[in-house]
mmCIF file with all atom_site columns, C-alpha atoms in Angstrom:
data_model
loop_
_atom_site.group_PDB
_atom_site.id
_atom_site.type_symbol
_atom_site.label_atom_id
_atom_site.label_alt_id
_atom_site.label_comp_id
_atom_site.label_asym_id
_atom_site.label_entity_id
_atom_site.label_seq_id
_atom_site.pdbx_PDB_ins_code
_atom_site.Cartn_x
_atom_site.Cartn_y
_atom_site.Cartn_z
_atom_site.occupancy
_atom_site.B_iso_or_equiv
_atom_site.pdbx_formal_charge
_atom_site.auth_seq_id
_atom_site.auth_comp_id
_atom_site.auth_asym_id
_atom_site.auth_atom_id
_atom_site.pdbx_PDB_model_num
ATOM 1   C CA . UNK O 1 1   ? 108.300 144.307 159.059 1.00 0.00 ? 1   UNK O CA 1
ATOM 2   C CA . UNK O 1 2   ? 110.570 143.800 156.106 1.00 0.00 ? 2   UNK O CA 1
ATOM 3   C CA . UNK O 1 3   ? 111.328 146.633 153.653 1.00 0.00 ? 3   UNK O CA 1
ATOM 4   C CA . UNK O 1 4   ? 109.416 146.182 150.490 1.00 0.00 ? 4   UNK O CA 1
ATOM 5   C CA . UNK O 1 5   ? 111.838 144.943 147.395 1.00 0.00 ? 5   UNK O CA 1
ATOM 6   C CA . UNK O 1 6   ? 113.335 147.663 144.942 1.00 0.00 ? 6   UNK O CA 1
ATOM 7   C CA . UNK O 1 7   ? 112.654 147.673 141.547 1.00 0.00 ? 7   UNK O CA 1
ATOM 8   C CA . UNK O 1 8   ? 116.143 146.083 140.471 1.00 0.00 ? 8   UNK O CA 1
ATOM 9   C CA . UNK O 1 9   ? 115.695 143.360 143.461 1.00 0.00 ? 9   UNK O CA 1
ATOM 10  C CA . UNK O 1 10  ? 112.232 142.669 141.514 1.00 0.00 ? 10  UNK O CA 1
ATOM 11  C CA . UNK O 1 11  ? 113.935 142.329 138.097 1.00 0.00 ? 11  UNK O CA 1
ATOM 12  C CA . UNK O 1 12  ? 116.601 140.205 139.448 1.00 0.00 ? 12  UNK O CA 1
ATOM 13  C CA . UNK O 1 13  ? 113.913 137.776 140.869 1.00 0.00 ? 13  UNK O CA 1
ATOM 14  C CA . UNK O 1 14  ? 112.015 137.828 137.604 1.00 0.00 ? 14  UNK O CA 1
ATOM 15  C CA . UNK O 1 15  ? 115.038 136.845 135.773 1.00 0.00 ? 15  UNK O CA 1
ATOM 16  C CA . UNK O 1 16  ? 116.429 134.325 138.317 1.00 0.00 ? 16  UNK O CA 1
ATOM 17  C CA . UNK O 1 17  ? 112.768 132.601 138.267 1.00 0.00 ? 17  UNK O CA 1
ATOM 18  C CA . UNK O 1 18  ? 112.532 132.569 134.599 1.00 0.00 ? 18  UNK O CA 1
ATOM 19  C CA . UNK O 1 19  ? 116.155 131.033 134.196 1.00 0.00 ? 19  UNK O CA 1
ATOM 20  C CA . UNK O 1 20  ? 115.032 128.512 136.998 1.00 0.00 ? 20  UNK O CA 1
ATOM 21  C CA . UNK O 1 21  ? 111.893 127.906 134.453 1.00 0.00 ? 21  UNK O CA 1
ATOM 22  C CA . UNK O 1 22  ? 114.163 127.367 131.468 1.00 0.00 ? 22  UNK O CA 1
ATOM 23  C CA . UNK O 1 23  ? 116.866 125.195 133.163 1.00 0.00 ? 23  UNK O CA 1
ATOM 24  C CA . UNK O 1 24  ? 113.922 123.049 134.028 1.00 0.00 ? 24  UNK O CA 1
ATOM 25  C CA . UNK O 1 25  ? 112.416 122.665 130.604 1.00 0.00 ? 25  UNK O CA 1
ATOM 26  C CA . UNK O 1 26  ? 115.656 122.212 128.697 1.00 0.00 ? 26  UNK O CA 1
ATOM 27  C CA . UNK O 1 27  ? 116.711 119.447 131.694 1.00 0.00 ? 27  UNK O CA 1
ATOM 28  C CA . UNK O 1 28  ? 113.668 117.808 131.241 1.00 0.00 ? 28  UNK O CA 1
ATOM 29  C CA . UNK O 1 29  ? 113.823 117.473 127.528 1.00 0.00 ? 29  UNK O CA 1
ATOM 30  C CA . UNK O 1 30  ? 117.159 116.588 127.048 1.00 0.00 ? 30  UNK O CA 1
ATOM 31  C CA . UNK O 1 31  ? 117.256 113.931 129.972 1.00 0.00 ? 31  UNK O CA 1
ATOM 32  C CA . UNK O 1 32  ? 116.451 110.967 127.230 1.00 0.00 ? 32  UNK O CA 1
ATOM 33  C CA . UNK O 1 33  ? 119.884 111.875 125.609 1.00 0.00 ? 33  UNK O CA 1
ATOM 34  C CA . UNK O 1 34  ? 121.802 108.609 124.712 1.00 0.00 ? 34  UNK O CA 1
ATOM 35  C CA . UNK O 1 35  ? 124.898 107.933 123.006 1.00 0.00 ? 35  UNK O CA 1
ATOM 36  C CA . UNK O 1 36  ? 123.167 106.618 119.758 1.00 0.00 ? 36  UNK O CA 1
ATOM 37  C CA . UNK O 1 37  ? 125.075 109.044 117.066 1.00 0.00 ? 37  UNK O CA 1
ATOM 38  C CA . UNK O 1 38  ? 122.198 111.197 116.479 1.00 0.00 ? 38  UNK O CA 1
ATOM 39  C CA . UNK O 1 39  ? 123.078 113.788 119.097 1.00 0.00 ? 39  UNK O CA 1
ATOM 40  C CA . UNK O 1 40  ? 125.563 112.722 120.986 1.00 0.00 ? 40  UNK O CA 1
ATOM 41  C CA . UNK O 1 41  ? 128.479 110.215 119.760 1.00 0.00 ? 41  UNK O CA 1
ATOM 42  C CA . UNK O 1 42  ? 127.828 106.611 118.903 1.00 0.00 ? 42  UNK O CA 1
ATOM 43  C CA . UNK O 1 43  ? 128.798 104.966 121.987 1.00 0.00 ? 43  UNK O CA 1
ATOM 44  C CA . UNK O 1 44  ? 127.094 101.791 123.135 1.00 0.00 ? 44  UNK O CA 1
ATOM 45  C CA . UNK O 1 45  ? 123.762 103.271 123.095 1.00 0.00 ? 45  UNK O CA 1
ATOM 46  C CA . UNK O 1 46  ? 123.931 103.792 126.699 1.00 0.00 ? 46  UNK O CA 1
ATOM 47  C CA . UNK O 1 47  ? 121.822 106.493 128.396 1.00 0.00 ? 47  UNK O CA 1
ATOM 48  C CA . UNK O 1 48  ? 123.983 109.815 129.362 1.00 0.00 ? 48  UNK O CA 1
ATOM 49  C CA . UNK O 1 49  ? 121.570 111.978 132.084 1.00 0.00 ? 49  UNK O CA 1
ATOM 50  C CA . UNK O 1 50  ? 123.864 115.204 131.562 1.00 0.00 ? 50  UNK O CA 1
ATOM 51  C CA . UNK O 1 51  ? 120.802 117.103 132.414 1.00 0.00 ? 51  UNK O CA 1
ATOM 52  C CA . UNK O 1 52  ? 120.782 115.491 135.926 1.00 0.00 ? 52  UNK O CA 1
ATOM 53  C CA . UNK O 1 53  ? 124.637 116.793 136.663 1.00 0.00 ? 53  UNK O CA 1
ATOM 54  C CA . UNK O 1 54  ? 123.285 120.089 135.244 1.00 0.00 ? 54  UNK O CA 1
ATOM 55  C CA . UNK O 1 55  ? 120.407 120.282 137.782 1.00 0.00 ? 55  UNK O CA 1
ATOM 56  C CA . UNK O 1 56  ? 123.064 119.335 140.576 1.00 0.00 ? 56  UNK O CA 1
ATOM 57  C CA . UNK O 1 57  ? 124.862 122.563 139.460 1.00 0.00 ? 57  UNK O CA 1
ATOM 58  C CA . UNK O 1 58  ? 122.481 125.164 138.696 1.00 0.00 ? 58  UNK O CA 1
ATOM 59  C CA . UNK O 1 59  ? 119.424 124.840 141.038 1.00 0.00 ? 59  UNK O CA 1
ATOM 60  C CA . UNK O 1 60  ? 121.554 125.119 144.479 1.00 0.00 ? 60  UNK O CA 1
ATOM 61  C CA . UNK O 1 61  ? 123.211 128.245 142.209 1.00 0.00 ? 61  UNK O CA 1
ATOM 62  C CA . UNK O 1 62  ? 119.777 129.532 141.768 1.00 0.00 ? 62  UNK O CA 1
ATOM 63  C CA . UNK O 1 63  ? 118.732 129.382 145.245 1.00 0.00 ? 63  UNK O CA 1
ATOM 64  C CA . UNK O 1 64  ? 121.883 130.612 146.732 1.00 0.00 ? 64  UNK O CA 1
ATOM 65  C CA . UNK O 1 65  ? 122.138 133.570 144.236 1.00 0.00 ? 65  UNK O CA 1
ATOM 66  C CA . UNK O 1 66  ? 118.677 134.563 144.770 1.00 0.00 ? 66  UNK O CA 1
ATOM 67  C CA . UNK O 1 67  ? 119.475 134.590 148.441 1.00 0.00 ? 67  UNK O CA 1
ATOM 68  C CA . UNK O 1 68  ? 122.019 136.904 148.204 1.00 0.00 ? 68  UNK O CA 1
ATOM 69  C CA . UNK O 1 69  ? 121.044 139.492 145.534 1.00 0.00 ? 69  UNK O CA 1
ATOM 70  C CA . UNK O 1 70  ? 117.441 139.645 146.564 1.00 0.00 ? 70  UNK O CA 1
ATOM 71  C CA . UNK O 1 71  ? 116.665 138.150 149.789 1.00 0.00 ? 71  UNK O CA 1
ATOM 72  C CA . UNK O 1 72  ? 116.860 134.760 151.788 1.00 0.00 ? 72  UNK O CA 1
ATOM 73  C CA . UNK O 1 73  ? 113.461 134.682 152.188 1.00 0.00 ? 73  UNK O CA 1
ATOM 74  C CA . UNK O 1 74  ? 112.666 134.676 148.025 1.00 0.00 ? 74  UNK O CA 1
ATOM 75  C CA . UNK O 1 75  ? 115.166 131.767 147.854 1.00 0.00 ? 75  UNK O CA 1
ATOM 76  C CA . UNK O 1 76  ? 112.553 129.089 147.557 1.00 0.00 ? 76  UNK O CA 1
ATOM 77  C CA . UNK O 1 77  ? 111.003 130.942 144.499 1.00 0.00 ? 77  UNK O CA 1
ATOM 78  C CA . UNK O 1 78  ? 113.285 129.507 141.672 1.00 0.00 ? 78  UNK O CA 1
ATOM 79  C CA . UNK O 1 79  ? 113.369 126.313 143.624 1.00 0.00 ? 79  UNK O CA 1
ATOM 80  C CA . UNK O 1 80  ? 109.787 125.891 143.491 1.00 0.00 ? 80  UNK O CA 1
ATOM 81  C CA . UNK O 1 81  ? 109.427 127.515 139.605 1.00 0.00 ? 81  UNK O CA 1
ATOM 82  C CA . UNK O 1 82  ? 112.177 124.597 138.848 1.00 0.00 ? 82  UNK O CA 1
ATOM 83  C CA . UNK O 1 83  ? 110.396 121.764 140.495 1.00 0.00 ? 83  UNK O CA 1
ATOM 84  C CA . UNK O 1 84  ? 106.757 123.013 139.497 1.00 0.00 ? 84  UNK O CA 1
ATOM 85  C CA . UNK O 1 85  ? 108.197 122.985 135.750 1.00 0.00 ? 85  UNK O CA 1
ATOM 86  C CA . UNK O 1 86  ? 109.870 119.426 135.961 1.00 0.00 ? 86  UNK O CA 1
ATOM 87  C CA . UNK O 1 87  ? 107.086 117.635 137.770 1.00 0.00 ? 87  UNK O CA 1
ATOM 88  C CA . UNK O 1 88  ? 104.041 119.417 135.828 1.00 0.00 ? 88  UNK O CA 1
ATOM 89  C CA . UNK O 1 89  ? 105.590 119.770 132.216 1.00 0.00 ? 89  UNK O CA 1
ATOM 90  C CA . UNK O 1 90  ? 107.195 115.806 132.689 1.00 0.00 ? 90  UNK O CA 1
ATOM 91  C CA . UNK O 1 91  ? 103.470 114.473 133.733 1.00 0.00 ? 91  UNK O CA 1
ATOM 92  C CA . UNK O 1 92  ? 101.310 116.963 131.436 1.00 0.00 ? 92  UNK O CA 1
ATOM 93  C CA . UNK O 1 93  ? 103.760 117.914 128.633 1.00 0.00 ? 93  UNK O CA 1
ATOM 94  C CA . UNK O 1 94  ? 102.996 119.523 125.178 1.00 0.00 ? 94  UNK O CA 1
ATOM 95  C CA . UNK O 1 95  ? 99.622  117.833 124.156 1.00 0.00 ? 95  UNK O CA 1
ATOM 96  C CA . UNK O 1 96  ? 99.206  115.675 127.117 1.00 0.00 ? 96  UNK O CA 1
ATOM 97  C CA . UNK O 1 97  ? 102.366 113.719 126.695 1.00 0.00 ? 97  UNK O CA 1
ATOM 98  C CA . UNK O 1 98  ? 104.544 112.081 129.184 1.00 0.00 ? 98  UNK O CA 1
ATOM 99  C CA . UNK O 1 99  ? 107.671 113.986 128.821 1.00 0.00 ? 99  UNK O CA 1
ATOM 100 C CA . UNK O 1 100 ? 109.273 112.603 132.028 1.00 0.00 ? 100 UNK O CA 1
ATOM 101 C CA . UNK O 1 101 ? 110.985 109.488 131.111 1.00 0.00 ? 101 UNK O CA 1
ATOM 102 C CA . UNK O 1 102 ? 109.953 106.578 133.636 1.00 0.00 ? 102 UNK O CA 1
ATOM 103 C CA . UNK O 1 103 ? 113.317 105.068 134.582 1.00 0.00 ? 103 UNK O CA 1
ATOM 104 C CA . UNK O 1 104 ? 116.122 105.887 137.046 1.00 0.00 ? 104 UNK O CA 1
ATOM 105 C CA . UNK O 1 105 ? 117.118 109.246 135.096 1.00 0.00 ? 105 UNK O CA 1
ATOM 106 C CA . UNK O 1 106 ? 113.992 110.980 135.825 1.00 0.00 ? 106 UNK O CA 1
ATOM 107 C CA . UNK O 1 107 ? 114.630 110.073 139.737 1.00 0.00 ? 107 UNK O CA 1
ATOM 108 C CA . UNK O 1 108 ? 118.313 111.069 139.101 1.00 0.00 ? 108 UNK O CA 1
ATOM 109 C CA . UNK O 1 109 ? 116.990 114.378 137.748 1.00 0.00 ? 109 UNK O CA 1
ATOM 110 C CA . UNK O 1 110 ? 114.161 115.241 140.385 1.00 0.00 ? 110 UNK O CA 1
ATOM 111 C CA . UNK O 1 111 ? 116.668 114.264 143.303 1.00 0.00 ? 111 UNK O CA 1
ATOM 112 C CA . UNK O 1 112 ? 119.963 115.941 141.492 1.00 0.00 ? 112 UNK O CA 1
ATOM 113 C CA . UNK O 1 113 ? 117.892 119.465 141.364 1.00 0.00 ? 113 UNK O CA 1
ATOM 114 C CA . UNK O 1 114 ? 115.587 119.317 144.243 1.00 0.00 ? 114 UNK O CA 1
ATOM 115 C CA . UNK O 1 115 ? 117.603 117.874 147.181 1.00 0.00 ? 115 UNK O CA 1
ATOM 116 C CA . UNK O 1 116 ? 120.714 120.261 146.681 1.00 0.00 ? 116 UNK O CA 1
ATOM 117 C CA . UNK O 1 117 ? 118.567 123.058 146.210 1.00 0.00 ? 117 UNK O CA 1
ATOM 118 C CA . UNK O 1 118 ? 116.595 122.281 149.195 1.00 0.00 ? 118 UNK O CA 1
ATOM 119 C CA . UNK O 1 119 ? 119.994 122.067 151.328 1.00 0.00 ? 119 UNK O CA 1
ATOM 120 C CA . UNK O 1 120 ? 121.070 125.446 149.784 1.00 0.00 ? 120 UNK O CA 1
ATOM 121 C CA . UNK O 1 121 ? 117.722 126.927 150.676 1.00 0.00 ? 121 UNK O CA 1
ATOM 122 C CA . UNK O 1 122 ? 117.922 125.627 154.417 1.00 0.00 ? 122 UNK O CA 1
ATOM 123 C CA . UNK O 1 123 ? 121.388 126.623 154.519 1.00 0.00 ? 123 UNK O CA 1
ATOM 124 C CA . UNK O 1 124 ? 120.792 130.283 153.451 1.00 0.00 ? 124 UNK O CA 1
ATOM 125 C CA . UNK O 1 125 ? 117.998 130.987 155.279 1.00 0.00 ? 125 UNK O CA 1
ATOM 126 C CA . UNK O 1 126 ? 119.599 129.327 158.853 1.00 0.00 ? 126 UNK O CA 1
ATOM 127 C CA . UNK O 1 127 ? 121.889 131.767 158.235 1.00 0.00 ? 127 UNK O CA 1
ATOM 128 C CA . UNK O 1 128 ? 120.107 134.652 157.493 1.00 0.00 ? 128 UNK O CA 1
ATOM 129 C CA . UNK O 1 129 ? 118.312 133.698 160.913 1.00 0.00 ? 129 UNK O CA 1
ATOM 130 C CA . UNK O 1 130 ? 121.350 133.832 162.835 1.00 0.00 ? 130 UNK O CA 1
ATOM 131 C CA . UNK O 1 131 ? 122.101 137.093 161.668 1.00 0.00 ? 131 UNK O CA 1
ATOM 132 C CA . UNK O 1 132 ? 118.826 138.355 162.156 1.00 0.00 ? 132 UNK O CA 1
ATOM 133 C CA . UNK O 1 133 ? 119.024 136.910 165.567 1.00 0.00 ? 133 UNK O CA 1
ATOM 134 C CA . UNK O 1 134 ? 123.028 138.370 166.163 1.00 0.00 ? 134 UNK O CA 1
ATOM 135 C CA . UNK O 1 135 ? 123.930 134.872 167.135 1.00 0.00 ? 135 UNK O CA 1
ATOM 136 C CA . UNK O 1 136 ? 127.463 134.341 166.618 1.00 0.00 ? 136 UNK O CA 1
ATOM 137 C CA . UNK O 1 137 ? 128.795 131.184 164.831 1.00 0.00 ? 137 UNK O CA 1
ATOM 138 C CA . UNK O 1 138 ? 131.686 128.852 166.358 1.00 0.00 ? 138 UNK O CA 1
#
């Protein structure tokens, strides 16, 4: 049986979960950015999925940080929150609007956030399992 979380660990878990929530919202809402001269410079009106790149970096970082500072078994929480925010708000956004754009950028965001996050989760859980069983690597 595992020991209960300390108050510091609970606070860190809450902060990392809130961070995953905010990142999911920001990445979703800024996904339609284009080089149209409104927010980004005007360079041919091409779509720029910069938030998908942000998701590739931040989602596994949140998972690894949770595994490190809280516990590996709790590292699924930020990933799950991120996926639920992106899919939930994307399909039924504010006022029932469809926020998740229906093109390749949406697939890039979901795949770019969920896949590296899941790989980080599996790696962290596998390492924790090896340590718990006392198996030496190599």
